[in-house]
Coordinates of C-alpha atoms and ligand atoms in Angstrom, one line a residue:
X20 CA 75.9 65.3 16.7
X21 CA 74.8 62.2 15.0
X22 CA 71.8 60.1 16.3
X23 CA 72.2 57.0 18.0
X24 CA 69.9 54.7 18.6
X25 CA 71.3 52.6 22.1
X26 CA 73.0 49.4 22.6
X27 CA 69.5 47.3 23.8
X28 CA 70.5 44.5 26.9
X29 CA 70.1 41.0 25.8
X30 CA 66.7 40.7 26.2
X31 CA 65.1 37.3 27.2
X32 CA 61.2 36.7 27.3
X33 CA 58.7 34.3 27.5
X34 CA 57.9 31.3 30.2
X35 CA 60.9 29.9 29.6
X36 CA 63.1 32.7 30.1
X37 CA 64.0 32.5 33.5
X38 CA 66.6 29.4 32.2
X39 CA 68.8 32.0 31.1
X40 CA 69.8 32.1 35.2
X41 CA 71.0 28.5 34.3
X42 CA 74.7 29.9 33.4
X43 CA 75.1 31.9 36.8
X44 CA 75.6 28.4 38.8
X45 CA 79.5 29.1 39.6
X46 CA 78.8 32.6 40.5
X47 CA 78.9 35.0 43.2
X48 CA 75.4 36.6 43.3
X49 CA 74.0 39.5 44.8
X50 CA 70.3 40.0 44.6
X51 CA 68.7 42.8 45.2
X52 CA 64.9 43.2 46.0
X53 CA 62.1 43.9 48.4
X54 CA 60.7 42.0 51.6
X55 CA 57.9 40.8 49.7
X56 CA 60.1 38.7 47.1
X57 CA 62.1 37.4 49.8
X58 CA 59.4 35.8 51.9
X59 CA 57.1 34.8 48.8
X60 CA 59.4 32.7 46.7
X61 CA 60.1 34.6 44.5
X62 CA 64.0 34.6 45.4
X63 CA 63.7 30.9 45.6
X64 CA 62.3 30.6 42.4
X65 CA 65.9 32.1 40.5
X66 CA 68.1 30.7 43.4
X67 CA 66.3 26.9 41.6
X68 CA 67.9 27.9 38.6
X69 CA 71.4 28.1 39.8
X70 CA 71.4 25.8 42.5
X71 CA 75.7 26.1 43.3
X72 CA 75.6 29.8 42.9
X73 CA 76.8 31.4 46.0
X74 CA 74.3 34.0 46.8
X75 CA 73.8 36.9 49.4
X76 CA 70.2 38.6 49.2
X77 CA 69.5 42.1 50.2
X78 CA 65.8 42.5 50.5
X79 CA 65.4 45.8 52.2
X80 CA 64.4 47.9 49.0
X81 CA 61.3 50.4 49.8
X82 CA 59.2 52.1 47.4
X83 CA 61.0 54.7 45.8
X84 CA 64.5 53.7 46.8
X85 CA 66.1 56.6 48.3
X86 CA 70.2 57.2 48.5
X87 CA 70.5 55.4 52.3
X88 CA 68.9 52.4 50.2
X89 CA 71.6 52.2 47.9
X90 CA 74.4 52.7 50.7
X91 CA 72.8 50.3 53.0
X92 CA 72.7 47.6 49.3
X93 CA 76.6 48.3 49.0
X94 CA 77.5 48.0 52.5
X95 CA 76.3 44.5 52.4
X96 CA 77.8 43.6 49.5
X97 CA 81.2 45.4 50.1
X98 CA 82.7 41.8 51.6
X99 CA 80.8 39.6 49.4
X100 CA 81.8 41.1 46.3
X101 CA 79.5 39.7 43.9
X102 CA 80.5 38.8 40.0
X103 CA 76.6 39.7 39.1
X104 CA 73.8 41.5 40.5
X105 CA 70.0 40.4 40.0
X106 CA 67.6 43.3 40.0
X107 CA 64.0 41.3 41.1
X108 CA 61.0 43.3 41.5
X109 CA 59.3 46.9 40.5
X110 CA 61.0 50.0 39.2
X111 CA 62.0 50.5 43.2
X112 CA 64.0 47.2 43.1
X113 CA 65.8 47.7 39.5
X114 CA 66.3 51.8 40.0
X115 CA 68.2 50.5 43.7
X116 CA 70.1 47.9 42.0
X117 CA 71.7 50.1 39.9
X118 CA 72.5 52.7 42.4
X119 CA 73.8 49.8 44.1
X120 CA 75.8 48.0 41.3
X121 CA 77.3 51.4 40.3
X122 CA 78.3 52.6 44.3
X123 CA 80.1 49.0 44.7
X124 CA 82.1 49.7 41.2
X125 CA 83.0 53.0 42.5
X126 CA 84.6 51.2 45.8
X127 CA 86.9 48.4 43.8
X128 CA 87.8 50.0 40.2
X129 CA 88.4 47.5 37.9
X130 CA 85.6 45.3 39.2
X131 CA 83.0 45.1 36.6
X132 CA 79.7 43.9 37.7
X133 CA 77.0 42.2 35.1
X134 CA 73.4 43.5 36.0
X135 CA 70.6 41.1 35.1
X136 CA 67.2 43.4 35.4
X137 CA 64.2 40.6 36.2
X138 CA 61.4 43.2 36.5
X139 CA 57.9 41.6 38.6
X140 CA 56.0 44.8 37.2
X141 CA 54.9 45.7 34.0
X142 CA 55.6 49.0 34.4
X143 CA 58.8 51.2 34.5
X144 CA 60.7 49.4 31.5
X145 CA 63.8 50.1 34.0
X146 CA 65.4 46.8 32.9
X147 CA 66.2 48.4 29.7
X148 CA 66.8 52.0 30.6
X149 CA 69.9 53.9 31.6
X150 CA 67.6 55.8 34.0
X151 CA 67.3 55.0 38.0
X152 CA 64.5 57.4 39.5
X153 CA 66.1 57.6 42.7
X154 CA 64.5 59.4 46.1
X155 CA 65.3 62.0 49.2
X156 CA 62.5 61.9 51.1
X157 CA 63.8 64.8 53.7
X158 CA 63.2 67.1 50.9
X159 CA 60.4 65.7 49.3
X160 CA 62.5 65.1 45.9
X161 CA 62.6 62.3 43.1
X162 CA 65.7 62.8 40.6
X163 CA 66.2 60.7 37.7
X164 CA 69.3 60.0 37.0
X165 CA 70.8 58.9 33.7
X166 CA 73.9 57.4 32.6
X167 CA 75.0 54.6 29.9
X168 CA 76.7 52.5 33.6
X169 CA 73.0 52.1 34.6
X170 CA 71.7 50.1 31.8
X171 CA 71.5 46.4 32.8
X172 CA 73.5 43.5 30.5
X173 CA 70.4 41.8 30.5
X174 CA 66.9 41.7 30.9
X175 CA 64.6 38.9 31.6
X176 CA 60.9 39.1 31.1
X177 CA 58.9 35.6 32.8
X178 CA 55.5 36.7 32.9
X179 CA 54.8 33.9 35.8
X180 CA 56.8 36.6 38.1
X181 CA 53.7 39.0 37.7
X182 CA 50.8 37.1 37.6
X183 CA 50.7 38.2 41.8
X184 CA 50.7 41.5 41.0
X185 CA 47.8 42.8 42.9
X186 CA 45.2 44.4 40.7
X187 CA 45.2 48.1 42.0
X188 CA 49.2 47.7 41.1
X189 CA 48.7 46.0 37.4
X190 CA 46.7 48.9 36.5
X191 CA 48.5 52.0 37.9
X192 CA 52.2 50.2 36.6
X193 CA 50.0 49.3 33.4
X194 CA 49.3 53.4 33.3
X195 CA 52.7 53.9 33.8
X196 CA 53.8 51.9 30.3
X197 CA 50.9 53.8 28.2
X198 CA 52.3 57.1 29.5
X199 CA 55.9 56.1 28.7
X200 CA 54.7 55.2 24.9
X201 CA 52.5 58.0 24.7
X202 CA 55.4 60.6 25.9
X203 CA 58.0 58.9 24.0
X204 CA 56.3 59.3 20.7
X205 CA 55.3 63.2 20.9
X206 CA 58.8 64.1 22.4
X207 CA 61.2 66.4 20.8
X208 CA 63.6 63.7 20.3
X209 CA 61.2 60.8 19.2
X210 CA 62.7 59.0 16.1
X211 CA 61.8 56.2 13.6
X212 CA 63.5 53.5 16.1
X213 CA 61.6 54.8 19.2
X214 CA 58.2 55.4 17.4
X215 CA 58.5 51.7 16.4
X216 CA 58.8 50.4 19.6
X217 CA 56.3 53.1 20.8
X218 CA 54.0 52.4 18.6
X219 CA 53.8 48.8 19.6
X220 CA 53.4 49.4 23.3
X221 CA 50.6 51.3 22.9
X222 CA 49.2 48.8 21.1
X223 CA 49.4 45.7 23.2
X224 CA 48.6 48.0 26.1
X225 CA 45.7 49.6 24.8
X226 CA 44.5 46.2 24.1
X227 CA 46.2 44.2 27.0
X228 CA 45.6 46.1 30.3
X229 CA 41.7 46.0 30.1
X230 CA 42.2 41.8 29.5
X231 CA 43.8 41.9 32.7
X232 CA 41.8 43.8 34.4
X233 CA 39.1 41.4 33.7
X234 CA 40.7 38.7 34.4
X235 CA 44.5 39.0 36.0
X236 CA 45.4 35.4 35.7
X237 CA 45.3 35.8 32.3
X238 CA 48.5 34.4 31.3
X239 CA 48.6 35.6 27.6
X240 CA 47.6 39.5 28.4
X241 CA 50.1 39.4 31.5
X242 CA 52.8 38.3 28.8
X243 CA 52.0 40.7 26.6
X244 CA 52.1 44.1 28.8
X245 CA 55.5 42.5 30.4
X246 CA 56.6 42.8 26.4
X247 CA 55.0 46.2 26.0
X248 CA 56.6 48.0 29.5
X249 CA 59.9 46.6 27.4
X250 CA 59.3 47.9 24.5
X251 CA 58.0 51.4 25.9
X252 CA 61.3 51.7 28.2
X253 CA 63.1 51.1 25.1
X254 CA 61.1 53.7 23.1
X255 CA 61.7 56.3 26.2
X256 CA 65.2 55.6 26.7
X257 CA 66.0 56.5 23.7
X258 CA 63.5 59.4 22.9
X259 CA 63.0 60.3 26.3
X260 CA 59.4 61.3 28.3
X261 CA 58.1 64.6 29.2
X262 CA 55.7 67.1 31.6
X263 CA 53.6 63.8 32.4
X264 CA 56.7 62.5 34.1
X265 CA 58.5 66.0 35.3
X266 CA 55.0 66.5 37.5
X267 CA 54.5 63.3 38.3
X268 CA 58.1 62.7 40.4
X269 CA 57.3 66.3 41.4
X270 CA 53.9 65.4 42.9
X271 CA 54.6 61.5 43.4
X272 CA 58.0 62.6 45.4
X273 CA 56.2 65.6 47.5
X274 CA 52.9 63.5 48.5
X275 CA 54.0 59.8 48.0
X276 CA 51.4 59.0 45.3
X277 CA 52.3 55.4 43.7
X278 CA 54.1 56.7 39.9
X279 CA 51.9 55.2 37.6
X280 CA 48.4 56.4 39.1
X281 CA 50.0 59.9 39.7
X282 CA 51.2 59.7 35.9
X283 CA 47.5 58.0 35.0
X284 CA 45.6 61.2 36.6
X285 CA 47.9 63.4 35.0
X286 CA 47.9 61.9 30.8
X287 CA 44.8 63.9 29.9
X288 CA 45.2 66.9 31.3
X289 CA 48.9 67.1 29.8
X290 CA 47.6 65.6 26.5
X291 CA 44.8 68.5 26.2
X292 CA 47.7 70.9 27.3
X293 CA 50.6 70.3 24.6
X294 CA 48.0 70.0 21.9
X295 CA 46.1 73.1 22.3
X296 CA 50.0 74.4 22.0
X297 CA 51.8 72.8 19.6
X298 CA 50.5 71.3 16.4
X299 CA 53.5 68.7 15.7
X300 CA 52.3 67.3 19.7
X301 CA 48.4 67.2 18.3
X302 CA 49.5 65.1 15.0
X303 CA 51.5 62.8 16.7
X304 CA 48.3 62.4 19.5
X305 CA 46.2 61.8 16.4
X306 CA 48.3 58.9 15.6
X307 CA 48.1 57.9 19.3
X308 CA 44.2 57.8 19.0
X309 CA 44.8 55.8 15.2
X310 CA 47.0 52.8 17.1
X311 CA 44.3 52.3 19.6
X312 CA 41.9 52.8 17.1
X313 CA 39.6 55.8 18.2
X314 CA 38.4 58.3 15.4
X315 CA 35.5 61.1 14.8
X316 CA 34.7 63.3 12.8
X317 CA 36.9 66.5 12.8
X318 CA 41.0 66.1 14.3
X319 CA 39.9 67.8 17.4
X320 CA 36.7 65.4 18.1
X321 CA 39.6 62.7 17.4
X322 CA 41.8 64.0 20.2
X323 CA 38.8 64.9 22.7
X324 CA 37.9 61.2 21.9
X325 CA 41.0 60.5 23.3
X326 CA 41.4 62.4 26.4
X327 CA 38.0 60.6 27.4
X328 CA 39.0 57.7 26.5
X329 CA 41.8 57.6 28.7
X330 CA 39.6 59.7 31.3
X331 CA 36.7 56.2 31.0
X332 CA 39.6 53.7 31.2
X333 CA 41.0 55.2 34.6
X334 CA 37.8 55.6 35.6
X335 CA 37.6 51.7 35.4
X336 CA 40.3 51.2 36.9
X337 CA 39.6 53.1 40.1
X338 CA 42.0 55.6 39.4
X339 CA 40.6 59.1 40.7
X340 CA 40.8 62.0 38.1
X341 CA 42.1 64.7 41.0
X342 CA 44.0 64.7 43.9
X343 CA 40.9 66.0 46.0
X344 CA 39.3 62.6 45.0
X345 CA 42.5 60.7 45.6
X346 CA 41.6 62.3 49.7
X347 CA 44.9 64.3 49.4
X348 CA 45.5 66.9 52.3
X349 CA 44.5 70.0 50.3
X350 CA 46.1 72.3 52.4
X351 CA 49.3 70.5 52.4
X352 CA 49.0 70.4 48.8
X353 CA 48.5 74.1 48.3
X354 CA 51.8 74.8 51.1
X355 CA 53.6 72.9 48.6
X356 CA 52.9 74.6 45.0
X357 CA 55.4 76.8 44.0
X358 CA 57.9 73.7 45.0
X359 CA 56.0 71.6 42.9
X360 CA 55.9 73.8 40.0
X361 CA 59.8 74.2 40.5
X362 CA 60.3 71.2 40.7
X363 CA 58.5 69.6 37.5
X364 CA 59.9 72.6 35.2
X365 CA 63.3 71.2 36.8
X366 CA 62.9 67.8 36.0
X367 CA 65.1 66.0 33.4
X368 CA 62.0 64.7 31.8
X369 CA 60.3 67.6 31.0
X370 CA 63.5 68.5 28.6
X371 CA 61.8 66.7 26.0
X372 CA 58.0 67.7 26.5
X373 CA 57.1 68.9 23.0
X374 CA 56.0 72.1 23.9
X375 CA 58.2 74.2 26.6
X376 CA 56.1 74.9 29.8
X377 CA 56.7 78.0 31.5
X378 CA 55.6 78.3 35.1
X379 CA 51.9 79.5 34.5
X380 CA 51.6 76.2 32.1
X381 CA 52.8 74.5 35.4
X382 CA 50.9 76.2 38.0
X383 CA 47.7 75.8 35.3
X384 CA 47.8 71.9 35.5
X385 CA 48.4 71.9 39.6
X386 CA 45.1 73.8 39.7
X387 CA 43.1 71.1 37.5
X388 CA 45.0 67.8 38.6
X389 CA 44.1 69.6 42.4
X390 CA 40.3 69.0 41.7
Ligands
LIG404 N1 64.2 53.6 35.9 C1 63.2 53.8 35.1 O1 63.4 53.9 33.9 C2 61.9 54.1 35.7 C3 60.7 54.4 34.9 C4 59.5 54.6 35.5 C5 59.4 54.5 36.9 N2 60.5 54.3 37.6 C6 60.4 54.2 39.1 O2 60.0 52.9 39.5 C7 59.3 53.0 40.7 C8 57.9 52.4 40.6 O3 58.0 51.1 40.2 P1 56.8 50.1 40.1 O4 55.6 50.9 39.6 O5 57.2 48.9 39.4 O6 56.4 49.8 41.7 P2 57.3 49.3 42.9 O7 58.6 48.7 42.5 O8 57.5 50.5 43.9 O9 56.4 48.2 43.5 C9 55.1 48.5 43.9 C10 54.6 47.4 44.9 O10 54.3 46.3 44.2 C11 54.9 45.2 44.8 N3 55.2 44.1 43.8 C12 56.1 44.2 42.8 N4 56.1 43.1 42.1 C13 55.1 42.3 42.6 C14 54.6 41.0 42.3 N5 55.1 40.3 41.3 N6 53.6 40.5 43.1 C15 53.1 41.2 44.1 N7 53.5 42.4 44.5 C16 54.5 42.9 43.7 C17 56.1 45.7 45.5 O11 56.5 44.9 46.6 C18 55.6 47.1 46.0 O12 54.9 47.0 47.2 C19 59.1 54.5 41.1 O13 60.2 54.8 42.0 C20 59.4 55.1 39.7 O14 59.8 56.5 39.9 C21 61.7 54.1 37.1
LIG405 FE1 57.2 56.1 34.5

């Protein structure tokens, strides 16, 4: 089969970019979000932009958007029968948006709905990606699904959304962009076009997420990890993630862990995994550990170098290096292992992991992420 590289959504970015709204004024609108967007502003601040729009808001969207989510989304919209749909908010409030765009097609064939993705994280890249992580919290699971329907027309990055992003969130979503850059360019199916965008977003977040950390009004840093989780959801929809991500909705979906600490605690471990196992994964680390500029002496100092440096930088960002530390319910935890290994060897993201786990690899990393 040839190789493709996808069809990217117009992207707008910048502090201007929220003026692309501007030609939605005659439309029907549905937007979909969370309580907190509602009742700060936020929804006021697009609703400014397109003042004779006519626009129903559903606002109920919970972490982790679960299937009931995405009927309750269409019910309400079922009368209304919006032109467009705005996705404001996290990955939770984009991934339930397009459940919720692609349920209402399925009721009125024919109906084509434009999805504009205006993410308020920097984090899951979802505005770009033809994934939707979507939840069933009776079982405990987190599936992602993927199909071309669920990529939005058009993305718009306004950095001013973010700058409320509380700090403990910046860094865990910030976590979740270096992990989507770092397992993007040592997957199986990384290619020139996603290393390039990779490449980049490890870059400006290597850089980036410690200038916000110091200081999170920081305009210029905030812009440039909203650019990076971009470029990094571009990078993994097109080369696709790996075990980072298959354990983490295993783990995050099982014991409601927030995705990009769970995905934080898990990088070095994985990273010290696949390159003890596969030599291709430990070159393309080594030019991990070149981007953000660590190096010693011998290749293998080089990668230890970076395990710890990722190990010092969640340190400083209060993110705990095991679940024990994290004050997870150990018992729980150990009631659920053979799930959890299941359900992470399972996962559509671990396809692409450059070295293919078998359950002892699984069971391995449970017992050090465990603490
Ligand atoms: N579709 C994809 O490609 C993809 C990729 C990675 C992760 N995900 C999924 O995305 C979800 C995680 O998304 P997330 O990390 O963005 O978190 P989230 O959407 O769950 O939001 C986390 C919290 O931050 C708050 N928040 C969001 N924006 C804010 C702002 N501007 N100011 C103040 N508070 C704000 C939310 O209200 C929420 O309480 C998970 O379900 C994950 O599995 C999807
Ligand atoms: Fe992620």
């Amino acid at each position: 089969m040839a190789s493709s590289f996808f069809s990217i959504p117009d992207v707008y970015f910048g502090e201007e970019a929220i003026h692309t709204l501007r030609r939605l004024n005659h439309k029907k609108v549905g937007i979909v979000t969370d309580n907190f967007m509602a009742t700060s502003g936020k929804t006021r601040y697009l609703i400014n932009e397109m003042p004779q729009a006519a626009v129903s808001i559903f606002s109920d969207v919970k972490p982790d958007p679960s299937v009931e989510v995405l009927q309750a989304g269409a019910a309400q919209f079922k009368t209304f029968r919006p032109e467009v749909i705005i996705a404001l908010g996290g990955g939770s409030s984009l991934d339930a948006a397009k459940g919720i765009k692609v349920t209402l097609e399925e009721f009125f064939p024919g109906h084509a709905i434009e999805l504009i993705a205006i993410p308020t994280t920097s984090g899951s890249g979802s505005e770009v990606t033809a994934y939707a992580i979507i939840s069933d919290p009776q079982n405990g699971r987190k599936y992602p699904l993927i199909a071309d329907e669920l990529v939005p027309d058009c993305a718009i990055l306004d950095p001013h959304l973010v700058l409320s992003v509380p700090l403990q969130v910046a860094v865990d979503t910030g976590m979740d962009v270096l992990t989507h850059a770092i397992e993007a360019l040592v997957s199986t199916d990384a290619n020139d076009f996603s290393d390039a965008l990779a490449e980049k977003a490890i870059a400006l977040t290597w850089r980036s997420l410690p200038e916000v950390f110091r200081d999170e009004k920081n305009l210029q840093a905030r812009s440039h990890m909203h650019n990076a989780s971009c470029m990094a959801g571009m990078a993994f929809n097109s080369a696709g993630l790996g075990l980072v991500h298959g354990m983490a909705h295993a783990i995050g979906g099982m014991l409601h862990i927030p995705h990009g600490k769970i995905n934080a605690m898990l990088l070095p471990l994985v990273i010290e995994h696949n390159a003890e196992r596969s030599p291709r994964a430990a070159t393309r680390y080594l030019t991990c550990a070149a981007i953000m500029g660590i190096r010693a002496a011998t290749p293998q100092q080089t990668l230890d170098a970076l395990v710890s440096g990722i190990r010092d930088l969640n340190r400083r960002f209060a993110i705990p290096a095991t679940l024990k530390e994290l004050g997870t319910d150990m018992a729980h935890f150990t009631s659920l292992r053979a799930s959890l290994t299941a359900a992470a060897l399972a996962d559509g993201c671990t396809a692409t992991n450059p070295y293919e786990p078998v359950p002892a690899d699984v069971d391995g990393l449970l017992t050090r992420i465990a603490g």
